[in-house]
Tab-separated table of C-alpha atoms and ligand atoms in Angstrom:
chain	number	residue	atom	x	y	z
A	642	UNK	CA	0.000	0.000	0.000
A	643	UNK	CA	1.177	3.915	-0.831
A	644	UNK	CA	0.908	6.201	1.283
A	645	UNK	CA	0.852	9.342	-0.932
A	646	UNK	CA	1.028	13.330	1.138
A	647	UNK	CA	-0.910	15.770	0.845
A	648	UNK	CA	1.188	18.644	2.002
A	649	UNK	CA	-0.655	21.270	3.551
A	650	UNK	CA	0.944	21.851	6.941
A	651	UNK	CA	-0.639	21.747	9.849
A	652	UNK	CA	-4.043	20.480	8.076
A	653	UNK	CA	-2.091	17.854	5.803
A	654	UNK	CA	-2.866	14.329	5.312
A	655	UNK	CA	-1.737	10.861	4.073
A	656	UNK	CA	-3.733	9.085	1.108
A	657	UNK	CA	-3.793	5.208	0.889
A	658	UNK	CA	-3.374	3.647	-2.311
A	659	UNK	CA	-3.508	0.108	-2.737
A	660	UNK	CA	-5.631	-3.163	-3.064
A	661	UNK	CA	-6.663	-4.090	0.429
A	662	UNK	CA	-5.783	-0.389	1.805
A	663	UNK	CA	-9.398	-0.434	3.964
A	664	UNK	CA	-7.608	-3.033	6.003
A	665	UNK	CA	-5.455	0.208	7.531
A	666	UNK	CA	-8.320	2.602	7.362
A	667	UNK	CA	-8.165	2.548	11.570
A	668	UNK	CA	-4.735	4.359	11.140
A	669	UNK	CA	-6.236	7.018	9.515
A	670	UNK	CA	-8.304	7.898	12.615
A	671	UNK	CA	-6.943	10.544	14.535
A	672	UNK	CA	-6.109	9.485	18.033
A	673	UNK	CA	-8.537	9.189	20.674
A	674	UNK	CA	-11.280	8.639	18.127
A	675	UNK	CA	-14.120	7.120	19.974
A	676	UNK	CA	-17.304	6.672	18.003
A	677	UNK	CA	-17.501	6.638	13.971
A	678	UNK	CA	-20.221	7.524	12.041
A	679	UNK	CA	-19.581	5.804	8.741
A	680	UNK	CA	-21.831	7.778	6.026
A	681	UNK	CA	-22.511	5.177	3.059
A	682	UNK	CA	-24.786	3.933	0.709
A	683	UNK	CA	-26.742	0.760	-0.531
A	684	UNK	CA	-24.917	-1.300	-3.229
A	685	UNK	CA	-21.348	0.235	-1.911
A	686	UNK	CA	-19.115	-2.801	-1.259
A	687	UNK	CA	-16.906	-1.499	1.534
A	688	UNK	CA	-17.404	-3.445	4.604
A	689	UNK	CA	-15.062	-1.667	7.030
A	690	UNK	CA	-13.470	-2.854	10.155
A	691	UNK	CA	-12.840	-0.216	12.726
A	692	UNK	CA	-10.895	-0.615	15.879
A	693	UNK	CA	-13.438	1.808	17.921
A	694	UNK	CA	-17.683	1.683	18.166
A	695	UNK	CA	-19.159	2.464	15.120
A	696	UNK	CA	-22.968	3.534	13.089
A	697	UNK	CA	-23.671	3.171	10.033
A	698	UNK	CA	-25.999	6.624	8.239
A	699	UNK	CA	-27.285	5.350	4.669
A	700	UNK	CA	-27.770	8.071	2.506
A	701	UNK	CA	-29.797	7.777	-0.608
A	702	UNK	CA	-28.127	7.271	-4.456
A	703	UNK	CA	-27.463	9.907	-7.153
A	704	UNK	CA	-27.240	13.479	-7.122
A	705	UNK	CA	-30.349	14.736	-5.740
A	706	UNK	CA	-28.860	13.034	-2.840
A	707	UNK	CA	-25.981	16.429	-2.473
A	708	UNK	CA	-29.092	18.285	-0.548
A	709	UNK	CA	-29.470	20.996	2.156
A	710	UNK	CA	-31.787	18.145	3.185
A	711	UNK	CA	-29.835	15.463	3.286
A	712	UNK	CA	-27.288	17.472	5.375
A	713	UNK	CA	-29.861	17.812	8.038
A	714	UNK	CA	-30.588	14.525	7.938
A	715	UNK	CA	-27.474	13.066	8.469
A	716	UNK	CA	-26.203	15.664	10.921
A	717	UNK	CA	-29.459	14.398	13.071
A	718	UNK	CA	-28.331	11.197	12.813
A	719	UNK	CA	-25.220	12.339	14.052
A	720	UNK	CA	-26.782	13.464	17.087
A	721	UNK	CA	-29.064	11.444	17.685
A	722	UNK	CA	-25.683	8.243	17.631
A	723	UNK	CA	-24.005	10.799	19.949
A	724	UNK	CA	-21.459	11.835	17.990
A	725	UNK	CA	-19.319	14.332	19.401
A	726	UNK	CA	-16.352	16.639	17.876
A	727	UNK	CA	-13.631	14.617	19.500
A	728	UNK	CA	-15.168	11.585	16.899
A	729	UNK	CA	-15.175	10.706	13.603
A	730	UNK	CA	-17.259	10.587	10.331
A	731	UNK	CA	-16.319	8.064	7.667
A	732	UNK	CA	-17.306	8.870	4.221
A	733	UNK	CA	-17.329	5.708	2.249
A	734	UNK	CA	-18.818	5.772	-1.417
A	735	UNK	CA	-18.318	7.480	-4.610
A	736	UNK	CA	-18.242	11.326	-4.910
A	737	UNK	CA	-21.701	11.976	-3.680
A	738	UNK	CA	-21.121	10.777	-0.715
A	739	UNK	CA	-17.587	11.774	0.237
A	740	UNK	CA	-18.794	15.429	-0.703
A	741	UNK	CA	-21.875	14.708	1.500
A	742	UNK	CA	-20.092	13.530	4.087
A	743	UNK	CA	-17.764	15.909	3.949
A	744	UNK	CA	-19.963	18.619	4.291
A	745	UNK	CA	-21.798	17.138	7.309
A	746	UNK	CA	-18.379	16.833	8.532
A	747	UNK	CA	-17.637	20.379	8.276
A	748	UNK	CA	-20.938	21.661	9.824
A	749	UNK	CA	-21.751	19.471	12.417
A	750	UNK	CA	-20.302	20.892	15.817
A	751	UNK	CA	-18.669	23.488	13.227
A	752	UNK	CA	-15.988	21.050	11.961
A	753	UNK	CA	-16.547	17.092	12.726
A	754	UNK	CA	-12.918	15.331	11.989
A	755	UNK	CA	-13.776	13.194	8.382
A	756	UNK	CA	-11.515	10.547	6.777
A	757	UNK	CA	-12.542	9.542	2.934
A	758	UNK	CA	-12.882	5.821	2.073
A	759	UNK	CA	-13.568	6.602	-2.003
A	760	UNK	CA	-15.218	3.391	-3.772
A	761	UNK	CA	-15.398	4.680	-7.533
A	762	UNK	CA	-12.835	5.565	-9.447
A	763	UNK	CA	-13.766	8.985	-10.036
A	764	UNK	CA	-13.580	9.697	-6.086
A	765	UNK	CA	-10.502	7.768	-5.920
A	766	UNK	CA	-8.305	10.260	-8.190
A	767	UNK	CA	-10.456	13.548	-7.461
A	768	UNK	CA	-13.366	13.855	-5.530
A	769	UNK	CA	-12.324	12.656	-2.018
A	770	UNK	CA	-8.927	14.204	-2.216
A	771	UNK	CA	-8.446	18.050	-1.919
A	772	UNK	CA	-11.003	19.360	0.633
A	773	UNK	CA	-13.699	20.740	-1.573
A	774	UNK	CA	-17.087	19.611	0.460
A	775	UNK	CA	-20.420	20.533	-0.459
A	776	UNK	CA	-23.800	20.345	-2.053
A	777	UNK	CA	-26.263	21.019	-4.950
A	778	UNK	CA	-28.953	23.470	-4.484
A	779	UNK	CA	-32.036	23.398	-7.249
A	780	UNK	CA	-30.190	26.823	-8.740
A	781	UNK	CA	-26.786	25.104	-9.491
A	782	UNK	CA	-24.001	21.945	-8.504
A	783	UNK	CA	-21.953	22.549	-5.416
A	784	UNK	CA	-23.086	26.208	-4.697
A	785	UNK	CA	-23.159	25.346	-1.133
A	786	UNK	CA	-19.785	23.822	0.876
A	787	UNK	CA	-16.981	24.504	2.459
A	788	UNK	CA	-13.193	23.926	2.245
A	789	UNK	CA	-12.889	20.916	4.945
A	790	UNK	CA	-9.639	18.496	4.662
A	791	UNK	CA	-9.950	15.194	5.141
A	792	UNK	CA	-8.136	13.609	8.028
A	793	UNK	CA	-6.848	10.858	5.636
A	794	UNK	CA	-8.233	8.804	2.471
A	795	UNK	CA	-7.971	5.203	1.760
A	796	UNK	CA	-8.201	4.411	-1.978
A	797	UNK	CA	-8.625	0.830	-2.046
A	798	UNK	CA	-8.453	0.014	-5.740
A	799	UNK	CA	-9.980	-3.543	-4.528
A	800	UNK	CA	-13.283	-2.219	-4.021
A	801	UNK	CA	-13.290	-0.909	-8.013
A	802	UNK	CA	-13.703	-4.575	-9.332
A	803	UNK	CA	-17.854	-3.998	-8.669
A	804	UNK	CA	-17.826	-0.985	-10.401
A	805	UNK	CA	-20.693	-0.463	-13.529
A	806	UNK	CA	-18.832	-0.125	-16.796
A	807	UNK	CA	-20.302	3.563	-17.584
A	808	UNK	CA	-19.064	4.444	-13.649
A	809	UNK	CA	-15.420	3.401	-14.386
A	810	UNK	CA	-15.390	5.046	-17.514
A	811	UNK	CA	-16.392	8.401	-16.026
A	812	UNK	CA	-13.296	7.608	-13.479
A	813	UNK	CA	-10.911	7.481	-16.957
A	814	UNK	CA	-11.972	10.294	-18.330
A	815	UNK	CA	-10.556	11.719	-14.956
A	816	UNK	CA	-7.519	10.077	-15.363
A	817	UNK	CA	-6.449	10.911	-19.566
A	818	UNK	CA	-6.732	14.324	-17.789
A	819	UNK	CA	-3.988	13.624	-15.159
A	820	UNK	CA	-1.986	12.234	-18.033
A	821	UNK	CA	-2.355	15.209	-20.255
A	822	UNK	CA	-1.517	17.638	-17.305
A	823	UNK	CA	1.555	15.510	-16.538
A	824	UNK	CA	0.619	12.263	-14.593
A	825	UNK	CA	2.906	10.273	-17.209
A	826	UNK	CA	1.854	7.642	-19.127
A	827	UNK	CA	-0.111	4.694	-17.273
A	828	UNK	CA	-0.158	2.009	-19.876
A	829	UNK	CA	1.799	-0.796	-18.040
A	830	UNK	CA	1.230	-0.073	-14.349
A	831	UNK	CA	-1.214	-1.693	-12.285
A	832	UNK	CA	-4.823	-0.056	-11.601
A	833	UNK	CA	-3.145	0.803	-8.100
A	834	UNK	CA	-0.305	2.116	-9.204
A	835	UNK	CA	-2.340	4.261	-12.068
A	836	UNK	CA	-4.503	5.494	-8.774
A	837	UNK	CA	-1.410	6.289	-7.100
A	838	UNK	CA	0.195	8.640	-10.027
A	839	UNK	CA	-3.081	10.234	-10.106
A	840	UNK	CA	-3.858	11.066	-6.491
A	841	UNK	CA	0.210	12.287	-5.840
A	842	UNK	CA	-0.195	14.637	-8.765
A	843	UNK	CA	-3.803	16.256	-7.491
A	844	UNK	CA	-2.123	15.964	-3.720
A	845	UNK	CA	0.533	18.405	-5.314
A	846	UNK	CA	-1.490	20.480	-7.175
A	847	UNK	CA	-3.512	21.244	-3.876
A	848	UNK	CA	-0.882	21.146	-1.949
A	849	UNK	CA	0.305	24.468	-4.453
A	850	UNK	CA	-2.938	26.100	-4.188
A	851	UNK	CA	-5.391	24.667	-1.538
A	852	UNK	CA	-8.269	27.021	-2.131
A	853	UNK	CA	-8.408	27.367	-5.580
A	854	UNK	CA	-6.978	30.683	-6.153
A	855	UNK	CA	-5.039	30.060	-9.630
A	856	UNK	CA	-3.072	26.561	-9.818
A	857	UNK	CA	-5.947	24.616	-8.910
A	858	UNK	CA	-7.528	25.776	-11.357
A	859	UNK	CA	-5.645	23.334	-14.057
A	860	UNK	CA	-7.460	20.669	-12.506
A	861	UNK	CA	-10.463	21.879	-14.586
A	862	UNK	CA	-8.813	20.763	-17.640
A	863	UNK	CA	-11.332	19.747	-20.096
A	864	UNK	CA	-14.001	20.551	-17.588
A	865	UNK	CA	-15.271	23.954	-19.392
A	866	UNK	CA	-16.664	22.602	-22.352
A	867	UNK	CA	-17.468	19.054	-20.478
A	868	UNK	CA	-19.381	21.258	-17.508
A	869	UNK	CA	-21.390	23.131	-20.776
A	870	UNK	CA	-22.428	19.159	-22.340
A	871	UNK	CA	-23.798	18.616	-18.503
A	872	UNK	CA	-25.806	22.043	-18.211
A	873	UNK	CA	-26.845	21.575	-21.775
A	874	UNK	CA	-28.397	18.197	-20.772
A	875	UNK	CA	-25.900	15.876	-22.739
A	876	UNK	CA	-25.170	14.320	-19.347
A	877	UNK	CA	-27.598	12.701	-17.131
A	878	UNK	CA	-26.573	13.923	-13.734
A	879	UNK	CA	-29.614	12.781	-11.993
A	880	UNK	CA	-29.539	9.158	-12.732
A	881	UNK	CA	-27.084	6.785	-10.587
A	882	UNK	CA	-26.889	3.913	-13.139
A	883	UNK	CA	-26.252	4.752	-16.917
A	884	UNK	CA	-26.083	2.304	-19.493
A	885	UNK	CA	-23.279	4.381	-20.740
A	886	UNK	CA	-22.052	6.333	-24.127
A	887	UNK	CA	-25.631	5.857	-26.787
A	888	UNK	CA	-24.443	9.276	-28.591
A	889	UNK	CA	-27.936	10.724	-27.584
A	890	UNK	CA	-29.459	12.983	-25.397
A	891	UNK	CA	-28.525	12.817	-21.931
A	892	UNK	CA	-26.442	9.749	-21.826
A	893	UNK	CA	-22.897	10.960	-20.919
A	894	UNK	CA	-20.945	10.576	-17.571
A	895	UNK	CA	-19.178	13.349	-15.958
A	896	UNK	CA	-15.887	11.851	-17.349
A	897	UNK	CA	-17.005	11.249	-20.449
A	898	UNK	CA	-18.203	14.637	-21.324
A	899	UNK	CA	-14.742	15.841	-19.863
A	900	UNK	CA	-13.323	13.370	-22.376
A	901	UNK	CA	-14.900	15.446	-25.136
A	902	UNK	CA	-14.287	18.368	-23.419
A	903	UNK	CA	-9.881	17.682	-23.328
A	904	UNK	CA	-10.302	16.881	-27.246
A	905	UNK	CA	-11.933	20.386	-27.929
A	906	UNK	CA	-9.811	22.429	-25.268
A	907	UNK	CA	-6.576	20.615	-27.666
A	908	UNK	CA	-8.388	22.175	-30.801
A	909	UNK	CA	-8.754	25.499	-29.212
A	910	UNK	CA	-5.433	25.253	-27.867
A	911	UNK	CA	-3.484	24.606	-31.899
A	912	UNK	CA	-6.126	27.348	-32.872
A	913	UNK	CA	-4.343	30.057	-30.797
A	914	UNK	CA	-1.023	28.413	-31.766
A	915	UNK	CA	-0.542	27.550	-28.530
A	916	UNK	CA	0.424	23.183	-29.463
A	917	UNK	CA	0.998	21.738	-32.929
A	918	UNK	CA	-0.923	18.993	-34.374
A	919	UNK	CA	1.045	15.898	-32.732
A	920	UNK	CA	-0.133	17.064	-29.496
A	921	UNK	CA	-3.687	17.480	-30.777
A	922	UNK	CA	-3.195	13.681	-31.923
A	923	UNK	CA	-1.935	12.624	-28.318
A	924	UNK	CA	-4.959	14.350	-26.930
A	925	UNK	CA	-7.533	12.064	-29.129
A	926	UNK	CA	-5.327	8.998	-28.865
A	927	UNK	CA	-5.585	8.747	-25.611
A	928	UNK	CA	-9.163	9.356	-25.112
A	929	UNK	CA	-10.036	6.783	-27.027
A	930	UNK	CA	-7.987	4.211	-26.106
A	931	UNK	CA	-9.941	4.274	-23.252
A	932	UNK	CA	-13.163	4.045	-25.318
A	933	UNK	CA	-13.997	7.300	-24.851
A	934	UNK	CA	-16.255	9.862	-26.444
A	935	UNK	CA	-13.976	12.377	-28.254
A	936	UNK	CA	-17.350	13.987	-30.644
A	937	UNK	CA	-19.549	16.008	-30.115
A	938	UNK	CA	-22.990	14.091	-28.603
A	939	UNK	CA	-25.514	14.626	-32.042
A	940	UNK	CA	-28.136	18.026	-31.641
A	941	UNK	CA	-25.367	19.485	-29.573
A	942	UNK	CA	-25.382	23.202	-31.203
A	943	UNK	CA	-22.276	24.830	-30.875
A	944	UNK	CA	-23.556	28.323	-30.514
A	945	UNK	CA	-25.830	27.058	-27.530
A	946	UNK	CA	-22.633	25.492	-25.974
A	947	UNK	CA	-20.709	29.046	-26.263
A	948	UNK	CA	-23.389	30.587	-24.577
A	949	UNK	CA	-23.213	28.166	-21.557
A	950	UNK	CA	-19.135	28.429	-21.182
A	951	UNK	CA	-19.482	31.378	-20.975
A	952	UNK	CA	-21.875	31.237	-17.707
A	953	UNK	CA	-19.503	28.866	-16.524
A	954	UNK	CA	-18.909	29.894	-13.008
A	955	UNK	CA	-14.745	29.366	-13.257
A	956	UNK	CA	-15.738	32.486	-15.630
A	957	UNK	CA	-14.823	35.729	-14.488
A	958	UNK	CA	-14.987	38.809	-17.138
A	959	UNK	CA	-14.208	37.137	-20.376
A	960	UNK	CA	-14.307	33.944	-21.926
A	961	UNK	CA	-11.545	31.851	-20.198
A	962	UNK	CA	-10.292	28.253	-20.444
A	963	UNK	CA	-7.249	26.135	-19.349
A	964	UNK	CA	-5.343	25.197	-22.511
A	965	UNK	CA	-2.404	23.111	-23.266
A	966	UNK	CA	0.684	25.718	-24.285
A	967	UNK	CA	4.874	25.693	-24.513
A	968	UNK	CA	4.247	26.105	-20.791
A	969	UNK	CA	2.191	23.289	-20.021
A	970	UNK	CA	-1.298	23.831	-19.078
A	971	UNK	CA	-2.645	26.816	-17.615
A	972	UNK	CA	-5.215	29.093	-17.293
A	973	UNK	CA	-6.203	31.718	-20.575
A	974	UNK	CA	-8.001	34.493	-20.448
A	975	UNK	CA	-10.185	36.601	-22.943
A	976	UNK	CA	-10.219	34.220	-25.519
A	977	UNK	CA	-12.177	35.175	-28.807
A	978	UNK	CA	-15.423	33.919	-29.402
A	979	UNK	CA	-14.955	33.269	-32.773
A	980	UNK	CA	-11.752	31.051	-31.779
A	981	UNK	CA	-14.383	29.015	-29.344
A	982	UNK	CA	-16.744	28.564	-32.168
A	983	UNK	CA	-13.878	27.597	-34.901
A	984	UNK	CA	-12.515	25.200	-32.574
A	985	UNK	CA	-16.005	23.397	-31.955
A	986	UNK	CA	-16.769	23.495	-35.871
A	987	UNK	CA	-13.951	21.278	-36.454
A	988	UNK	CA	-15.025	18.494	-33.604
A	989	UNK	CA	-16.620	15.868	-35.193
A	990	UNK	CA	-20.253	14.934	-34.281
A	991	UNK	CA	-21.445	11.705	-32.754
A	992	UNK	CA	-23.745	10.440	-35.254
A	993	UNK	CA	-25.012	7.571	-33.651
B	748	LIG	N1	-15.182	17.477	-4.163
B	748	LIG	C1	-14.557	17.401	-5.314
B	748	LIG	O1	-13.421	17.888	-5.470
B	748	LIG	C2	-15.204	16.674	-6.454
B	748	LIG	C3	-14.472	16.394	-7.613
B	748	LIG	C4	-15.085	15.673	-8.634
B	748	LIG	C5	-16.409	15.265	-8.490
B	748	LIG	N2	-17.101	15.565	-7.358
B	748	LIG	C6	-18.497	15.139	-7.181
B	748	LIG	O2	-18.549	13.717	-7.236
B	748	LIG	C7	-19.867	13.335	-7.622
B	748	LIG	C8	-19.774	12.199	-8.602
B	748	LIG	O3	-19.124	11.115	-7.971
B	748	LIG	P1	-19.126	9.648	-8.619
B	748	LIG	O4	-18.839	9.750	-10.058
B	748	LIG	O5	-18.264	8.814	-7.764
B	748	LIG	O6	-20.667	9.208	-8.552
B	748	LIG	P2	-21.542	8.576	-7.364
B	748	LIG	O7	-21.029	8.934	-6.042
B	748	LIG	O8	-22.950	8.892	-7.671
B	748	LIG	O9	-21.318	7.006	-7.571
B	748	LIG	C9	-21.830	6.395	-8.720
B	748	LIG	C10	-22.635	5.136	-8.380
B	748	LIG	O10	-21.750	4.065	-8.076
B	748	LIG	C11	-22.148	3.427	-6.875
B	748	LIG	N3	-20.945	2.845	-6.291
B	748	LIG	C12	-20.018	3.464	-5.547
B	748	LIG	N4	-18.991	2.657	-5.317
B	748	LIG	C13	-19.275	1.486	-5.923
B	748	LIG	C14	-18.574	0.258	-6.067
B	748	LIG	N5	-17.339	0.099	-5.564
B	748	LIG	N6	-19.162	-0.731	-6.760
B	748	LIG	C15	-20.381	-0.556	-7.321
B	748	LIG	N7	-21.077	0.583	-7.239
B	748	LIG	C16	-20.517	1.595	-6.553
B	748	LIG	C17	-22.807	4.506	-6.079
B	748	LIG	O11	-23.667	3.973	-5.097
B	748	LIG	C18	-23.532	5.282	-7.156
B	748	LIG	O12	-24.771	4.674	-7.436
B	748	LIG	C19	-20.534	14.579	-8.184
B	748	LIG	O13	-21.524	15.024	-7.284
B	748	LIG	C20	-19.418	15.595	-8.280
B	748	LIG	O14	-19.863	16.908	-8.086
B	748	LIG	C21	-16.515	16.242	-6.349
């Protein structure tokens, strides 16, 4: 098992990486733990041993599950299992509910210590790492949360092997992303060690900019364009279990439309003249060798997608993205429209 830092002084924290990792979860506790409320779902696979007295909150699946609601709920819980601040909660499930959990954590008794037990892929490499907490209101994703490290996360790439095909998919969408921003290549390495390369470069890049003030802002890579596919419907963020990529209407996973999303932000980038066309080639290689959308879903009208980057919230003044450059990627500002619209006139469209 790795044990991977995330460096962030006084607040920073080891990840676990490994298959059979959960077996150390109890080291992750922070000393004199008594009680743990572990904050799950149905269908997760994580049985987890703790040393101390533990209860179990079950929170429903999906989206709609990231409620003002559902905080209440499980902070009564809380309570009402006698949870104090000197104890623990233990988020264990995909993104939902580490960023549930999380949030509970950071409310109840105004700041509840939480450690992160991620079971998809997609919480493995991003959500359950970094400290971002928080939930959906009916105006918008994630408007409410807080900043709220984690006392420690256990990635046990074990759990994965129950994973639905579209779920694991959205996870390596997430991960051609790490590669493009510098994780290496992972072709060869084992699913743990892939995690691992993953989780040490987001560790870093929060570890650089904890509260999302410039350099965290890479992390978004692909996300502008994959963030305008979600708002414009493309991707069903409501429903838990997808029978994955149809080309159609509201059939995309988060990963998946940031898949599409790192092709186009590579044709925008050579459109600027910021990378040549090998690098535009490395970008679509490696999205689909993991059988990954790289066209535009069909219907998808690139004028109507403009108009939604732009009310992207990362947005501040003009249009801005994170691109691919000599420098690496980073974040560009005021970039033309008619660049935007060029770039997406040259993706090709998923016909079906
Ligand atoms: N806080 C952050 O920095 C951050 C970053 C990225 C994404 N997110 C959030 O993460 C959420 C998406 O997370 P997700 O993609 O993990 O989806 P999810 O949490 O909805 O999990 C997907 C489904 O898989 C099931 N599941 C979980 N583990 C399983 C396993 N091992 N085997 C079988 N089924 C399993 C879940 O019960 C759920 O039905 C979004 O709400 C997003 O906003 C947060």
């Amino acid at each position: 098992v790795r044990r991977i830092r995330v460096d962030l002084g006084a607040r920073g924290y080891d990840v676990l990486v490994g298959d059979g990792a959960i077996a150390s979860v109890g080291d992750l506790l922070p000393p004199g733990t008594r009680r743990v409320a572990v904050v799950t779902q149905e269908g997760v696979p994580a049985d987890v041993e703790l040393p101390v007295d533990s209860f179990r909150v079950t929170v429903p699946a999906g989206e709609q599950a990231k409620s003002l609601h559902q905080v209440e709920e499980v902070c009564r819980r809380f309570a009402r299992g006698g949870l104090t601040r000197a104890d623990a909660v233990l988020g264990v499930g995909g993104g939902v509910v580490t960023d549930l959990a999380g949030f509970a954590a950071a409310v109840y008794h105004r700041g509840t210590p939480v450690v992160q037990v991620p079971t998809t892929l997609l919480a493995q490499v991003d959500a359950a790492i970094g400290g971002k907490t928080g939930v959906n209101l009916p105006e918008g994703k994630n408007l409410v949360g807080a900043f709220w490290q984690p006392r420690g996360v256990c990635c046990d790439t074990a759990l994965l092997s129950t994973l639905p095909a579209a779920e694991w998919r959205s996870g390596r969408g997430e991960m051609v992303k790490y590669v493009l921003l510098g994780a290496g290549p992972l072709d060869g390495l084992t699913l743990a060690e892939q995690v691992a390369r993953c989780v040490a470069l987001k560790a870093a890049v929060v570890a650089a900019d904890e509260r999302d003030a410039d350099r965290r802002m890479v992390l978004n890579y692909g996300h502008t364009l994959g963030h305008a596919l979600e708002a414009g419907g493309f991707a069903e963020v409501d429903a838990p279990a997808r029978s994955g990529w149809a080309g159609g209407r509201a059939s995309l996973r988060h990963g998946e439309a940031v898949a599409i999303g790192l092709v186009f932000a590579a044709l925008l980038a050579r459109r600027l003249g910021r990378i040549d066309d090998d690098r535009v080639e490395e970008h679509r290689v490696l999205v689909r060798a993991e059988s990954l959308p790289a066209a535009l879903p069909a219907g998808a009208d690139p004028a109507a997608l403009l108009d939604l980057m732009q009310r992207d919230k990362k947005v501040s003044g003009g249009l801005t993205f994170v691109l691919d450059g000599p420098s690496g990627v980073e974040v560009v500002r005021d970039v033309p429209r008619h660049a935007v619209l060029a770039a997406l006139s040259e993706m090709e469209v998923d016909d079906g």
